[in-house]
Coordinates of C-alpha atoms in Angstrom, one line a residue:
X190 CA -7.1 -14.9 42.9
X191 CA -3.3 -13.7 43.8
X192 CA -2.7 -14.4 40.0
X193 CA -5.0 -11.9 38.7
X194 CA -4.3 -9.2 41.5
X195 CA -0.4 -9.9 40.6
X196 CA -1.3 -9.3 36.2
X197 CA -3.4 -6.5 37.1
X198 CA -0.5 -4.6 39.0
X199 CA 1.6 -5.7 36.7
X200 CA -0.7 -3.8 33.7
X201 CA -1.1 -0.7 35.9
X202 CA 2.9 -0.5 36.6
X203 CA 3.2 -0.8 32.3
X204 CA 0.4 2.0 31.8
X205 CA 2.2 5.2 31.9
X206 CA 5.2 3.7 30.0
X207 CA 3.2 2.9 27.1
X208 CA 1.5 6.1 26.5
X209 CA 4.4 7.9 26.7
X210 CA 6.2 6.0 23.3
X211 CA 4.2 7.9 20.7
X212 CA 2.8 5.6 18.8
X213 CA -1.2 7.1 17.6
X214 CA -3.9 5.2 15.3
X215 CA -3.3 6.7 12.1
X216 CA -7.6 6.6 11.9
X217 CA -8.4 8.4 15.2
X218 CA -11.6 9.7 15.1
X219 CA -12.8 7.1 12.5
X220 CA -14.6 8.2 9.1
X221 CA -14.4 11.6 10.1
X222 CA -10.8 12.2 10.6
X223 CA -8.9 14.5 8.3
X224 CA -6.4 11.2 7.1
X225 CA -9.5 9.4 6.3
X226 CA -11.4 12.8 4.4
X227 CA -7.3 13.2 2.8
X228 CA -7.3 10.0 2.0
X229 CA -11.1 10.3 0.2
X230 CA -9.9 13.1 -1.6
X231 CA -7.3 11.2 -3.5
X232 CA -7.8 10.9 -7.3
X233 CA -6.4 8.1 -9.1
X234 CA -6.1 8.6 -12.6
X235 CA -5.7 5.7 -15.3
X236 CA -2.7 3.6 -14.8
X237 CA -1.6 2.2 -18.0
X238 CA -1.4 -1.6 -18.5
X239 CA -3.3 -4.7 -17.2
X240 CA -1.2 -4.3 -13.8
X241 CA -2.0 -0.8 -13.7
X242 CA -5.8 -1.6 -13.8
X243 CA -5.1 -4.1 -10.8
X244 CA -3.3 -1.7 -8.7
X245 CA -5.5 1.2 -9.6
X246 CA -9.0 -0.5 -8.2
X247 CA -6.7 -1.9 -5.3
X248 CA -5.8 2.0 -4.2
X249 CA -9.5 2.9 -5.0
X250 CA -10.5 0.2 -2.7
X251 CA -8.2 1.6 0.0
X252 CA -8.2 5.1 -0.4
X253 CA -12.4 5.4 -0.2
X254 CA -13.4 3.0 1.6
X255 CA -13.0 5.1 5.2
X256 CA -15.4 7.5 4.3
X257 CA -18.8 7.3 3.7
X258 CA -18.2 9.6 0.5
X259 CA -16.5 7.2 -1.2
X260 CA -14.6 8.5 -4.3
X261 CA -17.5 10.5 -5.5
X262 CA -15.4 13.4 -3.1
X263 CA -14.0 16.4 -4.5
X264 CA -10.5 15.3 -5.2
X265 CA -8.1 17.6 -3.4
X266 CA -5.1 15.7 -4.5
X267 CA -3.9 13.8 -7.6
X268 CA -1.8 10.2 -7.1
X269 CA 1.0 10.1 -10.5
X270 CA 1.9 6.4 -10.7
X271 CA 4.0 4.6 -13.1
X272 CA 4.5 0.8 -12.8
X273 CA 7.4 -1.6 -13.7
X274 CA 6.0 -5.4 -14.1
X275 CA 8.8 -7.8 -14.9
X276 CA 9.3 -11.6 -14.7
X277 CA 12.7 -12.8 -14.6
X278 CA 13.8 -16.7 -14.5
X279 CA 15.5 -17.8 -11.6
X280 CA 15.8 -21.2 -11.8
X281 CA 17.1 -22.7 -15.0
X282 CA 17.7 -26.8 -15.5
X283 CA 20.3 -28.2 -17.5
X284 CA 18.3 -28.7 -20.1
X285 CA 18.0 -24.3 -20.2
X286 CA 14.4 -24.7 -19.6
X287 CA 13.1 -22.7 -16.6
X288 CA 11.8 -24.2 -12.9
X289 CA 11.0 -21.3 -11.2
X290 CA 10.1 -17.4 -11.8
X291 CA 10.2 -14.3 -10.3
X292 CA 7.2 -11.8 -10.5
X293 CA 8.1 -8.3 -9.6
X294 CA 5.9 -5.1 -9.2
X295 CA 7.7 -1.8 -8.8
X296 CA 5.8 1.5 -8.3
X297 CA 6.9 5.2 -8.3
X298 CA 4.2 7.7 -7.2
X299 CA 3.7 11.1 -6.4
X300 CA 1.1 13.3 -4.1
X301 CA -0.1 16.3 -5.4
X302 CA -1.6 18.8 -3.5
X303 CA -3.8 19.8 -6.0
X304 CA -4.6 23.6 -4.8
X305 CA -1.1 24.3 -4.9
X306 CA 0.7 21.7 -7.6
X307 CA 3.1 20.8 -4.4
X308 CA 4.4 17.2 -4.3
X309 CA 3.4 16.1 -1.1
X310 CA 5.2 12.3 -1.5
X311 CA 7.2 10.8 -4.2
X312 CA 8.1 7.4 -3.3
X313 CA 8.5 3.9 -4.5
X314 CA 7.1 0.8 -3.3
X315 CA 7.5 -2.7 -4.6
X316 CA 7.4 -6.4 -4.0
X317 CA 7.9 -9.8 -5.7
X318 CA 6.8 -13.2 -5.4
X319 CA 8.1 -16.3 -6.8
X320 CA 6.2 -19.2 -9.0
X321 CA 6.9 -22.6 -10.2
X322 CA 7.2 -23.4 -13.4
X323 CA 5.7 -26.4 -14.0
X324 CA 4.4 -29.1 -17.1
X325 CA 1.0 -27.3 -18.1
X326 CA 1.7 -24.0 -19.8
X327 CA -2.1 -23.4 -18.7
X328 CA -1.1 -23.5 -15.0
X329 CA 2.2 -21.4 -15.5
X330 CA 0.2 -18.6 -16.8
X331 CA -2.5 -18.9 -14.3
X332 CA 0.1 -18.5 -11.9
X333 CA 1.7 -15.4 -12.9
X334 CA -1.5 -13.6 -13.3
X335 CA -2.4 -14.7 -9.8
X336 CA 1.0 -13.5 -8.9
X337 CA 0.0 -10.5 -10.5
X338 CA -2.9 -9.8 -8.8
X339 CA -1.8 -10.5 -5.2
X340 CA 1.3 -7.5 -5.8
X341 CA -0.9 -5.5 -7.0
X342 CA -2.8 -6.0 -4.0
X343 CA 0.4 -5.4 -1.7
X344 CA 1.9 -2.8 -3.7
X345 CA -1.4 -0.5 -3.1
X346 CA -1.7 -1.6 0.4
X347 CA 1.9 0.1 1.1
X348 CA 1.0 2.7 -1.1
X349 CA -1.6 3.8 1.0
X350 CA -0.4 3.5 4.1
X351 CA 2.7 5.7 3.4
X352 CA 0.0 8.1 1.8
X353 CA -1.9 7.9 5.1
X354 CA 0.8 8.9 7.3
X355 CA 1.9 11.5 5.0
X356 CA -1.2 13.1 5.1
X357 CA -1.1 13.0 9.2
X358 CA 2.2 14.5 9.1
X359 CA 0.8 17.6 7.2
X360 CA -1.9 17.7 9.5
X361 CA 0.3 17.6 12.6
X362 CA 2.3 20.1 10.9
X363 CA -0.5 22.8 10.5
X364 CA -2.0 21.6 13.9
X365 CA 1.3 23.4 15.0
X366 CA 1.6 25.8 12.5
X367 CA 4.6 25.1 10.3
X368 CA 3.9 24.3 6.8

């Protein structure tokens, strides 16, 4: 009994602390929230490539899926994305044949208001993973287009979170009145 009496104090002392730092779901207000309407209105055109295909339907996925509307919204802004998709051998026998691989997925977007033509974002976002190389050429490819995949997956997934807070930001910003 003097344990729980003790935490609860202790969570009571912590309260006002805590809503003082700032921090804010990026989603308040749920499906109806302008980040999630800003973040329906986003349209993604073709991304050249088998890569760009992947990370394409992975921003679809995260962009629309908050709102009800789906991507059948009006689009209000326009994502440009260009992709860099490399594979680069990083570990090398003494026989020069190759253990290990690098996969990396570099991205370089822009937000555009499309009322205005005003770049809301231009950014970058990237990652890599690393594969073995190993006997069967079948399971080497399988690998890197798994590889594949999963960036693509990552790369849209910080692609629209930075979007997201973006579109707060300009939303806090004309909540105050400064564009």
């Amino acid at each position: 009994m003097k344990r729980g009496l003790f935490v609860s104090i202790v969570l009571l002392a912590l309260t006002p602390p805590l809503s003082g730092c700032g921090l804010q779901p990026v989603y308040a207000g749920g499906a109806s929230s302008v980040v999630a309407q800003g973040l329906a209105a986003v349209e993604v055109p073709a991304i050249p490539g088998r890569d760009g295909w992947l990370v394409r339907n992975a921003l679809q996925d995260r962009l629309h899926v908050a709102t009800a509307g789906g991507p059948d919204a009006m689009p209000a802004y326009r994502l440009d994305v260009r992709l860099d998709d490399a594979l680069e051998a990083l570990g090398v026998l003494n026989d020069d044949t190759i253990s290990r691989e690098r996969r990396i997925l570099r991205s370089r977007y822009q937000l555009i208001d499309l009322a205005t033509g005003e770049i809301l974002l231009d950014a970058t976002a990237g990652s890599d993973a690393g594969i073995d190389v190993v006997s069967s050429e079948y399971a080497t490819i399988a690998a890197e287009q798994r590889a594949l995949e999963n960036l693509a997956r990552e790369v849209a997934d910080r692609m629209a979170t930075r979007i997201a807070l973006t579109l707060r930001e300009r939303e806090r910003a004309s909540a105050v009145g400064t564009p």
